[in-house]
Structures are given as structure tokens and as C-alpha cells.
mmCIF file of C-alpha atoms in Angstrom:
data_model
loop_
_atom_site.group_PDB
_atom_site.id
_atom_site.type_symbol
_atom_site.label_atom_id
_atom_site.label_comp_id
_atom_site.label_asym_id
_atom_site.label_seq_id
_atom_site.Cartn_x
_atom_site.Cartn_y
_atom_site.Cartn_z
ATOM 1 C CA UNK C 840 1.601 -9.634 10.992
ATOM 2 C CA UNK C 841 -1.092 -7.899 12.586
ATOM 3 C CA UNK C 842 -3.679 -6.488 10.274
ATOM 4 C CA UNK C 843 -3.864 -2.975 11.347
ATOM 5 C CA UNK C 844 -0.310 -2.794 10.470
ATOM 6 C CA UNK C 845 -1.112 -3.198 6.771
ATOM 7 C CA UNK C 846 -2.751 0.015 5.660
ATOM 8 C CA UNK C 847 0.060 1.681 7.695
ATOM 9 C CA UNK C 848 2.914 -0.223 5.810
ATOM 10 C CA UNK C 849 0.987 0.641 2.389
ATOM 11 C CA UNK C 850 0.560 4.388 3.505
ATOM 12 C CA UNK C 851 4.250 4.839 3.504
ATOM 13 C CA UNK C 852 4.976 2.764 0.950
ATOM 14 C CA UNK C 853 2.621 5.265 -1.131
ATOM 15 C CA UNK C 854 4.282 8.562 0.444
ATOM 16 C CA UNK C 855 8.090 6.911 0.113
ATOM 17 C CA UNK C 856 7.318 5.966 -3.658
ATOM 18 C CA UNK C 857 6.056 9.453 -4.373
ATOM 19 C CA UNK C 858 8.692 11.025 -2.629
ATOM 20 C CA UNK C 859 11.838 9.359 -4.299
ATOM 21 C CA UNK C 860 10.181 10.293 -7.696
ATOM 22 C CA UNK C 861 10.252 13.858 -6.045
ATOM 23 C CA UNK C 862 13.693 14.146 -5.417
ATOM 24 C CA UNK C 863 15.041 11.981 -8.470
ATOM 25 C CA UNK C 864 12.977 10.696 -11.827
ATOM 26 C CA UNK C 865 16.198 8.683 -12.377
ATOM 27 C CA UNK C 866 14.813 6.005 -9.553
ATOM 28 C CA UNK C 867 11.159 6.288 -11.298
ATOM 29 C CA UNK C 868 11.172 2.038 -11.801
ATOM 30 C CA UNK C 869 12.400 1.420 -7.663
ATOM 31 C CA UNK C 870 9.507 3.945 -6.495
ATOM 32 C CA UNK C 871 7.213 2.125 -8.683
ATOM 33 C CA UNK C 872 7.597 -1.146 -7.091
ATOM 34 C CA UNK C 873 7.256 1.043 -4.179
ATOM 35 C CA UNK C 874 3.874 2.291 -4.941
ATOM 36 C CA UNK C 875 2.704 -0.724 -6.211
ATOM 37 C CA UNK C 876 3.664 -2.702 -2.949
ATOM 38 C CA UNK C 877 1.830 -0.234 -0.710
ATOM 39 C CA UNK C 878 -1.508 -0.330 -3.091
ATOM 40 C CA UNK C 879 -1.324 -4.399 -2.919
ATOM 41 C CA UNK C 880 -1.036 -4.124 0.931
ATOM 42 C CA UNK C 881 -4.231 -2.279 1.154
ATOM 43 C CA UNK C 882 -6.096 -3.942 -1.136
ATOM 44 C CA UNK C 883 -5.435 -6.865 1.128
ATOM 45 C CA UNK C 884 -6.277 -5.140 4.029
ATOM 46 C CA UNK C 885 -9.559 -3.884 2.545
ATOM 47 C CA UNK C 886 -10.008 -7.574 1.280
ATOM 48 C CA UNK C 887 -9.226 -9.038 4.939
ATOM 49 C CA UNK C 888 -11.841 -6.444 6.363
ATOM 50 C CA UNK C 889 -14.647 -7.497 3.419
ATOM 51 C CA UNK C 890 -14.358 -11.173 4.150
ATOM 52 C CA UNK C 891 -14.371 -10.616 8.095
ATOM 53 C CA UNK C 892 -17.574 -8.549 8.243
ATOM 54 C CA UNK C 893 -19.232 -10.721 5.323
ATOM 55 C CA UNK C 894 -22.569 -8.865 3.493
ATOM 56 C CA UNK C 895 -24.385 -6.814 5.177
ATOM 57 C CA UNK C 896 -27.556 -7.730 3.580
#
């Protein structure tokens, strides 16, 4: 998978998430996986872009 892909997969996964808990509380628990797959992708992304560049110092 190509990493620029990842913060776009997470992005969505955020706005889907949000948006099912918009239109029904009922699915609360699904959009929660949701949400918490699309923060995981960009931490991972963010983590993938740390351990490229290395410290700056």
C-alpha cells in the first residue's frame, strides 16, 4: 500500500464514522470501529513519516 494513501483512508474513515452516528446512534459501536480504524491509520502514517526523516537535531 502506498503511504500517501494512508492519511486518505483514515480521513474517511473519520468523516464515514462521524457520519453514520449522524444519521443513526443505533450503529454508534460499527462507527466506532470506524473512527478508531481511521485514527490507527494515521498514527501509522505519522509514525512511517517520523522514522523516515529521523531527528532533526
Amino acid at each position: 500500500m502506498r503511504p500517501y494513501l494512508l492519511p486518505i483512508i483514515g480521513a474517511v474513515l473519520l468523516i464515514v464514522g462521524v457520519l453514520v452516528v449522524a444519521v443513526n446512534v443505533a450503529w454508534a459501536i460499527p462507527a466506532l470501529v470506524l473512527e478508531i480504524a481511521g485514527v490507527v491509520l494515521l498514527g501509522v502514517y505519522i509514525g512511517l513519516g517520523l522514522r523516515r526523516r529521523g531527528s532533526q537535531r
